[in-house]
Amino acid sequence: MKKFRWGLIGASTIGREWVIDAMRQAGGEIASVFSTDSQRGASYASEFGIPRSTTDLNDLLNSPIDAVYISTTNDLHAHQCIAAAKAGKHILCEKPLATNVADARSMVRICKSANVVLATNHHLRGAATHRAMRDAVKAGKIGRPLAIKVVHAGYLPVHLQGWRLTNPAAGAGAILDLTVHDADLMRFIINDDAARVSATVQNSGMAIAGVEDAAMGVITFRSGILGQFHDGFTTKYVQTSVEVHGDSGSLVATNCMTQAPIGEVLLRTSGGEAKLQLQHENLYVRTINAFTSAIAGDGEPLSTGEDGVASLAIALAALESARTRSVVNIAA
Ligand code: NDP
């Protein structure tokens, strides 16, 4: 059978550390990589055994590939996605989909009219921990869900301490980097949409002035469920977690807001405490398999373009809330 052929838009760290390997584990091949820098593109291609590199996006888009993976800085996703859709390529796009909601909505609309699949790489939906929590909530194991709390604070590795801390135009800051993931994950686990957001940010000096390197906030969901998040780049010894509390039970996942297939989930009810059985698997492989299946007409991506619009809207509302010190409503 012919292998699924990928074109990479962006010679990125996330590609290097996770996604290239996941594409190959999922049975795909990488045909070419686009970089704005010919030397960086060529050395990236040679490091990963990718046959071609190019500095011309149209050259990549007109080559025989099935889909592109966009992992450039956040400000570039929208126009690269739209160009790919117009060239008839399916798109797995990194989060946040864009740096404003209007662009993200255009991406979804143009992909629809071009009849290509758009997926958002919210890989945390692929975690066994989070899937088990979603299933348990759906099965009524905690009764009526009332609150969900995500701790996604940690320490930004030194090799990533670049544009995320220094370049607002590229989409810097903890909220567009981390809160956007939390927002998607909360929507996934409790199967609800956000109604309003209230957030506060911190600048501890790691990021430049005006860019938050940590944030806390509350999301009120349409059903009334309260969501709380703590995100940041600056704390080295925090354990990540997701908790969902219902009127007859609680789910507590630890060590789960991560790229690696690890973590555990406890269910606590009147019957005591039990660990949920988990089958850990590579989160990115699962995301890619769902994407390629969706292209083949089987199901939907784990996180669709519409999901990417929703998570971005929540993250941008959090930024606005922090800036204006007010509660910000999310349009339905
Ligand atoms: P990088 O900083 O590694 O890459 C972003 C861009 O920076 C690349 O496209 C590249 O441009 C340029 N670049 C790469 N290396 C250098 C260098 N040495 N000097 C100058 N420029 C360089 O970003 P990340 O991989 O951390 O993030 C990329 C995207 O992926 C973001 O949207 C981010 O939010 C998302 N992300 C998602 C994760 C997930 O798990 N879903 C995890 C991490 C990031 P060019 O392509 O033109 O060469």
Coordinates of N, CA and C in Angstrom, one line a residue, residues 94-242:
E94 N -0.6 23.0 14.2 CA -0.3 23.2 15.7 C -1.2 24.2 16.3
K95 N -1.3 24.0 17.6 CA -2.1 25.0 18.4 C -1.2 26.1 18.8
P96 N -1.7 27.3 19.1 CA -3.1 27.7 18.8 C -3.2 27.8 17.2
L97 N -4.4 27.6 16.8 CA -4.6 27.6 15.3 C -4.1 28.9 14.7
A98 N -4.3 30.0 15.4 CA -4.0 31.3 14.9 C -3.8 32.2 16.1
T99 N -3.6 33.5 15.9 CA -3.4 34.4 17.0 C -4.7 35.3 17.2
N100 N -5.7 35.1 16.3 CA -7.0 35.8 16.5 C -8.1 34.9 16.0
V101 N -9.3 35.0 16.5 CA -10.4 34.1 16.2 C -10.8 34.2 14.8
A102 N -10.8 35.5 14.2 CA -11.3 35.7 12.9 C -10.4 34.8 11.9
D103 N -9.1 34.8 12.1 CA -8.2 34.0 11.2 C -8.5 32.5 11.4
A104 N -8.7 32.1 12.6 CA -9.0 30.7 12.9 C -10.3 30.3 12.2
R105 N -11.3 31.1 12.3 CA -12.6 30.8 11.7 C -12.4 30.7 10.1
S106 N -11.6 31.6 9.6 CA -11.3 31.6 8.1 C -10.7 30.3 7.8
M107 N -9.7 29.8 8.6 CA -9.1 28.6 8.3 C -10.1 27.4 8.2
V108 N -11.0 27.4 9.1 CA -12.0 26.3 9.1 C -12.9 26.4 7.9
R109 N -13.3 27.7 7.6 CA -14.2 27.9 6.5 C -13.6 27.5 5.2
I110 N -12.3 27.9 5.0 CA -11.6 27.7 3.7 C -11.3 26.2 3.6
C111 N -10.9 25.5 4.6 CA -10.7 24.1 4.6 C -12.0 23.3 4.2
K112 N -13.1 23.8 4.8 CA -14.4 23.1 4.4 C -14.7 23.3 3.0
S113 N -14.5 24.5 2.5 CA -14.9 24.7 1.0 C -13.9 24.0 0.1
A114 N -12.7 23.9 0.6 CA -11.7 23.1 -0.3 C -11.8 21.6 -0.1
N115 N -12.7 21.2 0.8 CA -13.0 19.8 1.1 C -11.7 19.1 1.6
V116 N -10.9 19.8 2.5 CA -9.8 19.1 3.1 C -10.0 19.1 4.6
V117 N -9.4 18.1 5.2 CA -9.5 17.9 6.7 C -8.5 18.9 7.4
L118 N -9.1 19.6 8.4 CA -8.2 20.4 9.2 C -8.3 19.8 10.7
A119 N -7.1 19.5 11.2 CA -7.1 19.0 12.6 C -6.2 20.0 13.4
T120 N -6.5 20.1 14.7 CA -5.6 20.9 15.6 C -4.8 19.9 16.4
N121 N -3.6 20.2 16.6 CA -2.7 19.2 17.3 C -2.8 19.4 18.8
H122 N -4.0 19.3 19.3 CA -4.2 19.2 20.8 C -4.0 17.8 21.2
H123 N -2.7 17.4 21.3 CA -2.3 16.0 21.5 C -2.8 15.5 22.8
L124 N -3.1 16.3 23.8 CA -3.5 15.8 25.1 C -4.8 15.0 25.1
R125 N -5.6 15.2 24.1 CA -6.8 14.4 23.9 C -6.4 12.9 23.6
G126 N -5.2 12.7 23.2 CA -4.8 11.4 22.9 C -4.2 10.6 24.1
A127 N -4.2 11.3 25.2 CA -3.6 10.6 26.4 C -4.6 9.6 27.0
A128 N -4.1 8.4 27.4 CA -4.9 7.4 28.0 C -5.6 8.0 29.3
T129 N -4.8 8.8 30.0 CA -5.4 9.4 31.3 C -6.6 10.2 31.0
H130 N -6.5 11.1 30.0 CA -7.6 12.0 29.7 C -8.8 11.3 29.1
R131 N -8.5 10.3 28.2 CA -9.6 9.5 27.6 C -10.4 8.7 28.7
A132 N -9.6 8.2 29.6 CA -10.3 7.4 30.7 C -11.2 8.4 31.6
M133 N -10.7 9.6 31.8 CA -11.5 10.5 32.5 C -12.8 10.9 31.8
R134 N -12.6 11.2 30.5 CA -13.8 11.5 29.7 C -14.8 10.4 29.7
D135 N -14.3 9.1 29.6 CA -15.2 8.0 29.6 C -15.9 7.8 30.9
A136 N -15.1 8.1 32.0 CA -15.7 7.9 33.4 C -16.8 9.0 33.6
V137 N -16.5 10.2 33.2 CA -17.5 11.2 33.3 C -18.8 10.9 32.6
K138 N -18.6 10.5 31.3 CA -19.7 10.1 30.5 C -20.5 9.0 31.1
A139 N -19.8 8.0 31.7 CA -20.5 6.8 32.3 C -21.1 7.1 33.6
G140 N -21.0 8.4 34.1 CA -21.7 8.8 35.3 C -20.9 8.4 36.6
K141 N -19.7 8.0 36.4 CA -18.9 7.5 37.6 C -18.7 8.5 38.7
I142 N -18.8 9.8 38.4 CA -18.7 10.8 39.5 C -20.0 11.6 39.6
G143 N -21.1 11.0 39.1 CA -22.4 11.7 39.2 C -22.4 13.0 38.3
R144 N -23.0 14.0 38.8 CA -23.0 15.3 38.0 C -21.7 16.1 38.2
P145 N -21.0 16.3 37.1 CA -19.8 17.0 37.2 C -20.0 18.5 37.6
L146 N -19.2 19.0 38.5 CA -19.3 20.3 39.0 C -18.1 21.2 38.8
A147 N -16.9 20.6 38.8 CA -15.7 21.4 38.7 C -14.6 20.6 38.0
I148 N -13.8 21.3 37.3 CA -12.6 20.7 36.7 C -11.4 21.6 36.9
K149 N -10.3 21.0 37.3 CA -9.1 21.8 37.6 C -7.9 21.3 36.9
V150 N -7.1 22.2 36.2 CA -6.0 21.7 35.5 C -4.7 22.5 36.0
V151 N -3.7 21.7 36.3 CA -2.4 22.3 36.7 C -1.5 22.0 35.5
H152 N -1.1 23.0 34.8 CA -0.2 22.8 33.6 C 1.0 23.7 33.7
A153 N 1.4 24.0 34.9 CA 2.5 24.8 35.2 C 3.8 23.9 35.2
G154 N 4.9 24.5 34.8 CA 6.1 23.7 34.8 C 7.3 24.7 34.5
Y155 N 8.3 24.2 33.9 CA 9.5 25.0 33.6 C 9.7 24.9 32.1
L156 N 9.7 26.0 31.5 CA 10.0 26.0 30.0 C 11.5 25.6 29.8
P157 N 11.7 24.5 29.1 CA 13.1 24.1 28.9 C 13.9 25.2 28.2
V158 N 15.2 25.3 28.6 CA 16.1 26.3 28.2 C 16.1 26.4 26.6
H159 N 16.1 25.3 25.9 CA 16.1 25.4 24.5 C 14.8 25.9 23.8
L160 N 13.8 26.0 24.6 CA 12.5 26.7 24.1 C 12.4 28.1 24.6
Q161 N 13.3 28.6 25.3 CA 13.2 30.0 25.8 C 13.6 31.0 24.8
G162 N 12.7 31.1 23.7 CA 13.0 32.0 22.6 C 11.7 32.8 22.4
W163 N 11.1 32.7 21.2 CA 9.9 33.5 20.9 C 8.8 33.5 21.9
R164 N 8.6 32.3 22.6 CA 7.5 32.2 23.5 C 7.6 33.3 24.7
L165 N 8.8 33.8 24.9 CA 9.1 34.7 26.0 C 9.3 36.2 25.5
T166 N 9.6 36.3 24.2 CA 10.1 37.6 23.7 C 9.4 38.2 22.5
N167 N 8.5 37.4 21.9 CA 8.0 37.9 20.6 C 6.4 37.9 20.6
P168 N 5.8 39.0 21.1 CA 4.3 39.0 21.2 C 3.7 38.8 19.8
A169 N 4.3 39.3 18.7 CA 3.8 39.2 17.4 C 3.7 37.7 17.0
A170 N 4.6 36.9 17.5 CA 4.6 35.5 17.1 C 3.6 34.7 17.9
G171 N 3.0 35.3 18.9 CA 2.0 34.6 19.8 C 2.7 34.1 21.0
A172 N 3.5 35.0 21.7 CA 4.2 34.6 22.9 C 3.3 34.5 24.1
G173 N 3.8 33.9 25.2 CA 3.1 33.9 26.4 C 2.5 32.5 26.8
A174 N 2.3 32.4 28.1 CA 1.9 31.1 28.7 C 0.4 30.8 28.3
I175 N -0.4 31.8 28.0 CA -1.8 31.5 27.7 C -1.9 30.9 26.4
L176 N -1.3 31.5 25.4 CA -1.4 30.9 24.0 C -0.7 29.6 23.9
D177 N 0.3 29.4 24.8 CA 1.1 28.1 24.7 C 0.4 27.0 25.5
L178 N -0.1 27.3 26.7 CA -0.6 26.3 27.7 C -2.1 26.3 27.9
T179 N -2.6 27.5 28.2 CA -4.0 27.6 28.5 C -4.9 27.1 27.4
V180 N -4.4 27.3 26.2 CA -5.1 26.9 25.0 C -5.3 25.4 25.0
H181 N -4.2 24.6 25.5 CA -4.4 23.2 25.6 C -5.4 22.8 26.7
D182 N -5.3 23.5 27.9 CA -6.2 23.2 29.0 C -7.6 23.4 28.5
A183 N -7.9 24.5 27.8 CA -9.2 24.8 27.4 C -9.8 23.7 26.5
D184 N -8.9 23.2 25.6 CA -9.4 22.1 24.7 C -9.6 20.9 25.6
L185 N -8.7 20.6 26.5 CA -8.8 19.4 27.3 C -10.1 19.4 28.2
M186 N -10.3 20.5 28.8 CA -11.5 20.6 29.6 C -12.8 20.4 28.8
R187 N -12.9 21.0 27.6 CA -14.0 20.8 26.7 C -14.2 19.3 26.4
F188 N -13.0 18.7 26.2 CA -13.0 17.3 25.8 C -13.5 16.4 27.0
I189 N -13.0 16.6 28.2 CA -13.3 15.7 29.3 C -14.8 15.9 29.8
I190 N -15.2 17.2 29.8 CA -16.6 17.4 30.4 C -17.6 17.5 29.3
N191 N -17.2 17.6 28.0 CA -18.1 17.7 26.9 C -19.0 18.9 27.0
D192 N -18.4 20.0 27.2 CA -19.2 21.3 27.4 C -18.4 22.4 26.8
D193 N -19.1 23.5 26.5 CA -18.4 24.7 26.0 C -18.4 25.8 27.0
A194 N -17.4 26.7 26.8 CA -17.2 27.8 27.8 C -18.1 28.9 27.5
A195 N -18.6 29.5 28.6 CA -19.5 30.7 28.6 C -18.7 31.9 28.9
R196 N -17.8 31.9 29.9 CA -17.0 33.1 30.2 C -15.8 32.7 30.9
V197 N -14.8 33.7 30.9 CA -13.5 33.5 31.5 C -13.1 34.7 32.3
S198 N -12.3 34.3 33.4 CA -11.7 35.4 34.2 C -10.3 34.9 34.5
A199 N -9.3 35.7 34.2 CA -7.9 35.3 34.4 C -7.1 36.4 34.9
T200 N -6.0 36.0 35.5 CA -4.9 36.9 36.0 C -3.6 36.4 35.6
V201 N -2.7 37.3 35.2 CA -1.4 36.8 34.7 C -0.3 37.3 35.6
Q202 N 0.9 36.7 35.4 CA 2.1 37.1 36.2 C 3.2 37.2 35.2
N203 N 4.1 38.2 35.5 CA 5.4 38.2 34.8 C 6.5 38.2 35.8
S204 N 7.2 37.1 35.9 CA 8.2 36.9 37.0 C 9.5 37.4 36.5
G205 N 9.6 37.8 35.3 CA 10.9 38.3 34.8 C 11.6 37.3 33.8
M206 N 11.0 36.1 33.6 CA 11.5 35.2 32.6 C 11.1 35.7 31.2
A207 N 9.8 36.1 31.1 CA 9.4 36.7 29.8 C 9.7 38.2 29.8
I208 N 9.7 38.8 28.6 CA 9.9 40.3 28.5 C 8.6 40.9 29.1
A209 N 8.8 42.2 29.5 CA 7.7 43.0 30.1 C 6.5 42.9 29.1
G210 N 5.3 42.7 29.6 CA 4.1 42.7 28.8 C 3.7 41.3 28.3
V211 N 4.6 40.3 28.5 CA 4.3 38.9 28.1 C 4.2 38.1 29.4
E212 N 3.1 37.4 29.6 CA 2.9 36.6 30.8 C 3.7 35.3 30.8
D213 N 4.4 35.1 31.9 CA 5.0 33.8 32.0 C 4.3 32.8 32.9
A214 N 3.2 33.3 33.4 CA 2.3 32.4 34.2 C 0.9 33.0 34.2
A215 N -0.1 32.1 34.4 CA -1.5 32.6 34.5 C -2.3 31.7 35.3
M216 N -3.3 32.3 35.9 CA -4.4 31.5 36.6 C -5.7 32.0 36.2
G217 N -6.7 31.2 36.2 CA -8.0 31.7 35.8 C -9.1 30.7 36.0
V218 N -10.3 31.2 35.8 CA -11.5 30.4 35.9 C -12.4 30.5 34.6
I219 N -12.8 29.3 34.2 CA -13.7 29.2 33.0 C -15.1 28.8 33.6
T220 N -16.1 29.5 33.2 CA -17.5 29.0 33.6 C -18.0 28.4 32.3
F221 N -18.4 27.1 32.4 CA -18.9 26.4 31.3 C -20.5 26.6 31.2
R222 N -21.0 26.3 30.0 CA -22.4 26.6 29.7 C -23.3 25.9 30.7
S223 N -23.0 24.7 31.1 CA -23.8 23.9 32.0 C -23.6 24.4 33.5
G224 N -22.7 25.3 33.7 CA -22.4 25.8 35.0 C -21.2 25.2 35.7
I225 N -20.6 24.2 35.1 CA -19.4 23.6 35.6 C -18.3 24.7 35.7
L226 N -17.5 24.7 36.8 CA -16.4 25.7 36.9 C -15.1 25.0 36.5
G227 N -14.3 25.7 35.7 CA -13.0 25.1 35.4 C -11.9 26.1 35.9
Q228 N -10.9 25.5 36.4 CA -9.8 26.4 36.9 C -8.5 25.9 36.3
F229 N -7.6 26.9 36.0 CA -6.3 26.5 35.4 C -5.2 27.3 36.0
H230 N -4.0 26.6 36.1 CA -2.8 27.2 36.5 C -1.7 26.8 35.5
D231 N -1.2 27.8 34.8 CA -0.3 27.6 33.7 C 1.0 28.4 33.9
G232 N 2.1 27.9 33.5 CA 3.3 28.7 33.6 C 4.5 28.1 33.2
F233 N 5.6 28.9 32.9 CA 6.9 28.5 32.4 C 7.9 28.5 33.5
T234 N 7.6 28.9 34.7 CA 8.6 29.4 35.7 C 8.8 28.5 36.9
T235 N 8.0 27.4 37.1 CA 8.1 26.7 38.3 C 8.6 25.3 38.0
K236 N 9.7 24.9 38.7 CA 10.4 23.7 38.3 C 9.9 22.4 39.0
Y237 N 9.2 22.6 40.1 CA 8.8 21.4 40.9 C 7.3 21.1 41.0
V238 N 6.6 21.6 40.1 CA 5.1 21.4 40.1 C 4.8 20.0 39.5
Q239 N 3.8 19.3 40.1 CA 3.3 18.1 39.4 C 2.1 18.5 38.7
T240 N 2.0 18.2 37.4 CA 0.8 18.5 36.6 C -0.3 17.6 37.0
S241 N -1.5 18.1 36.8 CA -2.7 17.3 37.2 C -4.0 17.8 36.5
V242 N -4.9 16.9 36.5 CA -6.3 17.3 36.1 C -7.2 16.6 37.1

